mmCIF file of C-alpha atoms in Angstrom:
data_model
loop_
_atom_site.group_PDB
_atom_site.id
_atom_site.type_symbol
_atom_site.label_atom_id
_atom_site.label_comp_id
_atom_site.label_asym_id
_atom_site.label_seq_id
_atom_site.Cartn_x
_atom_site.Cartn_y
_atom_site.Cartn_z
ATOM 1 C CA MET A 86 110.293 -70.230 -17.022
ATOM 2 C CA ASP A 87 113.059 -68.852 -14.803
ATOM 3 C CA ASN A 88 114.970 -72.101 -15.391
ATOM 4 C CA THR A 89 114.873 -71.444 -19.123
ATOM 5 C CA LEU A 90 116.349 -67.974 -18.687
ATOM 6 C CA ARG A 91 118.997 -69.411 -16.359
ATOM 7 C CA MET A 92 119.912 -71.976 -19.020
ATOM 8 C CA ILE A 93 120.256 -69.189 -21.601
ATOM 9 C CA GLY A 94 122.429 -67.221 -19.160
ATOM 10 C CA LEU A 95 124.566 -70.314 -18.609
ATOM 11 C CA ALA A 96 125.040 -70.637 -22.375
ATOM 12 C CA MET A 97 126.210 -67.008 -22.490
ATOM 13 C CA LYS A 98 128.704 -67.582 -19.662
ATOM 14 C CA ALA A 99 129.975 -70.711 -21.398
ATOM 15 C CA GLY A 100 130.555 -68.792 -24.634
ATOM 16 C CA ARG A 101 127.879 -70.788 -26.451
ATOM 17 C CA LEU A 102 125.533 -67.871 -27.151
ATOM 18 C CA GLU A 103 125.863 -64.954 -29.539
ATOM 19 C CA ALA A 104 123.657 -62.065 -28.425
ATOM 20 C CA GLY A 105 122.404 -59.318 -30.710
ATOM 21 C CA GLU A 106 121.269 -59.157 -34.294
ATOM 22 C CA GLU A 107 124.656 -58.761 -35.992
ATOM 23 C CA PRO A 108 126.573 -61.423 -33.985
ATOM 24 C CA ALA A 109 123.644 -63.839 -34.307
ATOM 25 C CA GLY A 110 123.416 -63.194 -38.051
ATOM 26 C CA GLN A 111 127.143 -63.786 -38.454
ATOM 27 C CA CYS A 112 126.871 -66.991 -36.441
ATOM 28 C CA CYS A 113 124.085 -68.200 -38.735
ATOM 29 C CA ARG A 114 126.023 -67.289 -41.888
ATOM 30 C CA GLU A 115 128.999 -69.296 -40.569
ATOM 31 C CA LYS A 116 126.630 -72.238 -39.927
ATOM 32 C CA ARG A 117 127.599 -72.355 -36.226
ATOM 33 C CA CYS A 118 124.085 -71.585 -34.968
ATOM 34 C CA ARG A 119 121.984 -74.491 -33.690
ATOM 35 C CA LEU A 120 119.015 -72.502 -32.368
ATOM 36 C CA LEU A 121 118.084 -68.886 -33.033
ATOM 37 C CA LEU A 122 116.045 -67.303 -30.246
ATOM 38 C CA THR A 123 113.858 -64.214 -30.570
ATOM 39 C CA ALA A 124 112.195 -62.156 -27.844
ATOM 40 C CA SER A 125 108.408 -61.946 -27.738
ATOM 41 C CA ASP A 126 108.390 -58.177 -28.271
ATOM 42 C CA ALA A 127 111.004 -58.027 -31.039
ATOM 43 C CA ALA A 128 110.166 -55.691 -33.923
ATOM 44 C CA GLU A 129 108.693 -57.097 -37.134
ATOM 45 C CA GLY A 130 111.812 -56.197 -39.107
ATOM 46 C CA THR A 131 113.989 -57.976 -36.565
ATOM 47 C CA LEU A 132 111.788 -61.083 -36.725
ATOM 48 C CA ARG A 133 111.905 -61.028 -40.526
ATOM 49 C CA ARG A 134 115.719 -60.808 -40.487
ATOM 50 C CA ALA A 135 115.875 -63.574 -37.868
ATOM 51 C CA GLU A 136 113.780 -65.838 -40.127
ATOM 52 C CA HIS A 137 116.164 -65.061 -42.990
ATOM 53 C CA PHE A 138 119.197 -65.796 -40.783
ATOM 54 C CA ALA A 139 117.694 -69.131 -39.689
ATOM 55 C CA ALA A 140 116.931 -70.144 -43.262
ATOM 56 C CA GLU A 141 120.390 -69.105 -44.449
ATOM 57 C CA GLY A 142 122.154 -70.936 -41.631
ATOM 58 C CA ALA A 143 119.904 -74.027 -41.691
ATOM 59 C CA CYS A 144 119.171 -73.639 -37.981
ATOM 60 C CA LEU A 145 115.952 -73.728 -36.020
ATOM 61 C CA LEU A 146 114.116 -70.575 -34.963
ATOM 62 C CA ALA A 147 112.240 -70.331 -31.674
ATOM 63 C CA GLY A 148 110.261 -67.380 -30.427
ATOM 64 C CA LEU A 149 110.649 -67.038 -26.676
ATOM 65 C CA PRO A 150 107.810 -66.106 -24.322
ATOM 66 C CA PHE A 151 110.142 -63.515 -22.746
ATOM 67 C CA SER A 152 110.508 -59.809 -23.492
ATOM 68 C CA LYS A 153 113.705 -58.190 -24.729
ATOM 69 C CA GLU A 154 114.395 -56.918 -21.212
ATOM 70 C CA GLU A 155 113.927 -60.377 -19.650
ATOM 71 C CA LEU A 156 116.172 -62.024 -22.240
ATOM 72 C CA GLY A 157 118.748 -59.272 -21.894
ATOM 73 C CA GLY A 158 118.692 -59.529 -18.103
ATOM 74 C CA ALA A 159 119.402 -63.263 -18.341
ATOM 75 C CA ILE A 160 122.547 -62.668 -20.382
ATOM 76 C CA GLY A 161 123.781 -59.551 -18.595
ATOM 77 C CA ARG A 162 122.558 -56.844 -20.963
ATOM 78 C CA ALA A 163 119.892 -54.177 -20.836
ATOM 79 C CA SER A 164 117.904 -55.818 -23.631
ATOM 80 C CA CYS A 165 118.329 -58.394 -26.379
ATOM 81 C CA ALA A 166 115.915 -59.255 -29.187
ATOM 82 C CA VAL A 167 117.893 -62.016 -30.968
ATOM 83 C CA ALA A 168 120.360 -64.606 -29.677
ATOM 84 C CA ALA A 169 122.025 -67.570 -31.372
ATOM 85 C CA MET A 170 122.888 -70.738 -29.438
ATOM 86 C CA THR A 171 125.898 -72.581 -30.827
ATOM 87 C CA ASP A 172 125.811 -75.655 -28.572
ATOM 88 C CA LEU A 173 123.395 -78.393 -29.588
ATOM 89 C CA GLY A 174 123.029 -79.864 -26.097
ATOM 90 C CA LEU A 175 122.235 -76.517 -24.485
ATOM 91 C CA ALA A 176 119.851 -75.648 -27.310
ATOM 92 C CA GLN A 177 118.064 -78.952 -26.827
ATOM 93 C CA ALA A 178 117.817 -78.370 -23.057
ATOM 94 C CA VAL A 179 116.337 -74.882 -23.560
ATOM 95 C CA VAL A 180 113.735 -76.139 -26.049
ATOM 96 C CA GLN A 181 112.819 -79.058 -23.781
ATOM 97 C CA LYS A 182 112.166 -76.607 -20.933
ATOM 98 C CA LEU A 183 110.063 -74.448 -23.255
ATOM 99 C CA ALA A 184 108.175 -77.512 -24.527
ATOM 100 C CA ALA A 185 107.419 -78.612 -20.973
ATOM 101 C CA ALA A 186 105.748 -75.246 -20.330
ATOM 102 C CA ASP A 187 103.980 -74.928 -23.718
ATOM 103 C CA PRO A 188 103.947 -78.295 -25.555
ATOM 104 C CA GLU A 189 101.851 -77.206 -28.525
ATOM 105 C CA ARG A 190 104.102 -74.298 -29.423
ATOM 106 C CA TYR A 191 107.499 -75.994 -29.027
ATOM 107 C CA ARG A 192 106.835 -79.707 -29.697
ATOM 108 C CA GLU A 193 107.953 -79.591 -33.341
ATOM 109 C CA THR A 194 111.137 -77.643 -32.562
ATOM 110 C CA ALA A 195 111.969 -80.042 -29.710
ATOM 111 C CA GLU A 196 111.508 -83.026 -32.021
ATOM 112 C CA LYS A 197 113.721 -81.520 -34.734
ATOM 113 C CA LEU A 198 116.467 -80.779 -32.211
ATOM 114 C CA ARG A 199 116.215 -84.328 -30.854
ATOM 115 C CA VAL A 200 116.746 -85.712 -34.368
ATOM 116 C CA LYS A 201 119.709 -83.374 -34.924
ATOM 117 C CA ALA A 202 121.249 -84.476 -31.617
ATOM 118 C CA GLU A 203 120.863 -88.159 -32.552
ATOM 119 C CA ARG A 204 122.541 -87.552 -35.915
ATOM 120 C CA ALA A 205 125.393 -85.704 -34.229
ATOM 121 C CA ALA A 206 125.849 -88.587 -31.765
ATOM 122 C CA ARG A 207 125.996 -91.100 -34.640
ATOM 123 C CA ARG A 208 128.607 -88.948 -36.422
ATOM 124 C CA ARG A 209 130.700 -88.771 -33.243
ATOM 125 C CA GLU A 210 130.543 -92.548 -32.829
ATOM 126 C CA ARG A 211 131.477 -93.115 -36.459
ATOM 127 C CA THR A 212 134.441 -90.734 -36.345
ATOM 128 C CA ALA A 213 135.599 -92.252 -33.043
ATOM 129 C CA GLY A 214 135.509 -95.711 -34.635
ATOM 130 C CA GLU A 215 137.442 -94.488 -37.666
ATOM 131 C CA ARG A 216 140.019 -92.848 -35.390
ATOM 132 C CA GLU A 217 140.469 -96.125 -33.477
ATOM 133 C CA GLN A 218 141.002 -97.997 -36.743
ATOM 134 C CA ARG A 219 143.658 -95.518 -37.866
ATOM 135 C CA GLN A 220 145.459 -95.735 -34.545
ATOM 136 C CA SER A 221 145.394 -99.540 -34.460
ATOM 137 C CA GLY A 222 146.869 -99.770 -37.948
ATOM 138 C CA LYS A 223 144.013 -101.858 -39.330
ATOM 139 C CA PRO A 224 142.865 -100.908 -42.832
ATOM 140 C CA ARG A 225 139.469 -99.311 -43.216
ATOM 141 C CA ALA A 226 136.690 -101.549 -44.429
ATOM 142 C CA SER A 227 136.406 -99.538 -47.637
ATOM 143 C CA ALA A 228 140.161 -99.817 -48.288
ATOM 144 C CA LYS A 229 140.069 -103.628 -48.365
ATOM 145 C CA LYS A 230 138.351 -103.840 -51.738
ATOM 146 C CA TYR A 231 140.953 -101.609 -53.399
ATOM 147 C CA ARG A 232 144.005 -103.484 -52.143
ATOM 148 C CA LYS A 233 146.097 -105.199 -54.809
ATOM 149 C CA LYS A 234 146.366 -108.963 -54.572
#
């Protein structure tokens, strides 16, 4: 589990983690959040707000097996109950580590993140192909049918 906390700390250092209820909520409202993390000993009101944030931001919610102090220590704070990961790759790595330790609890979240990552990869490939077409001067496939003859 230490590797999971290290990965979360790495996300914080990379600027890919918003720590705290307000920053995490704002991140979710802006639809930048990929995975919302909650500490195991977070208050019921905090968990309820986190569920609302996740639903509002269309992101996944994962309850961590770590306390607020453990999560806070990983990111350089005294304690932290809620954190929002904004990087899909890091979020997927964290959930895979959690799923390796407790497959039953995190299998569904890991699968959903895998699907999201595949979709994102397909979008990147598609936009890269469109960019190449624009740079080469060739008309888009959809533009051919509208060209005047």
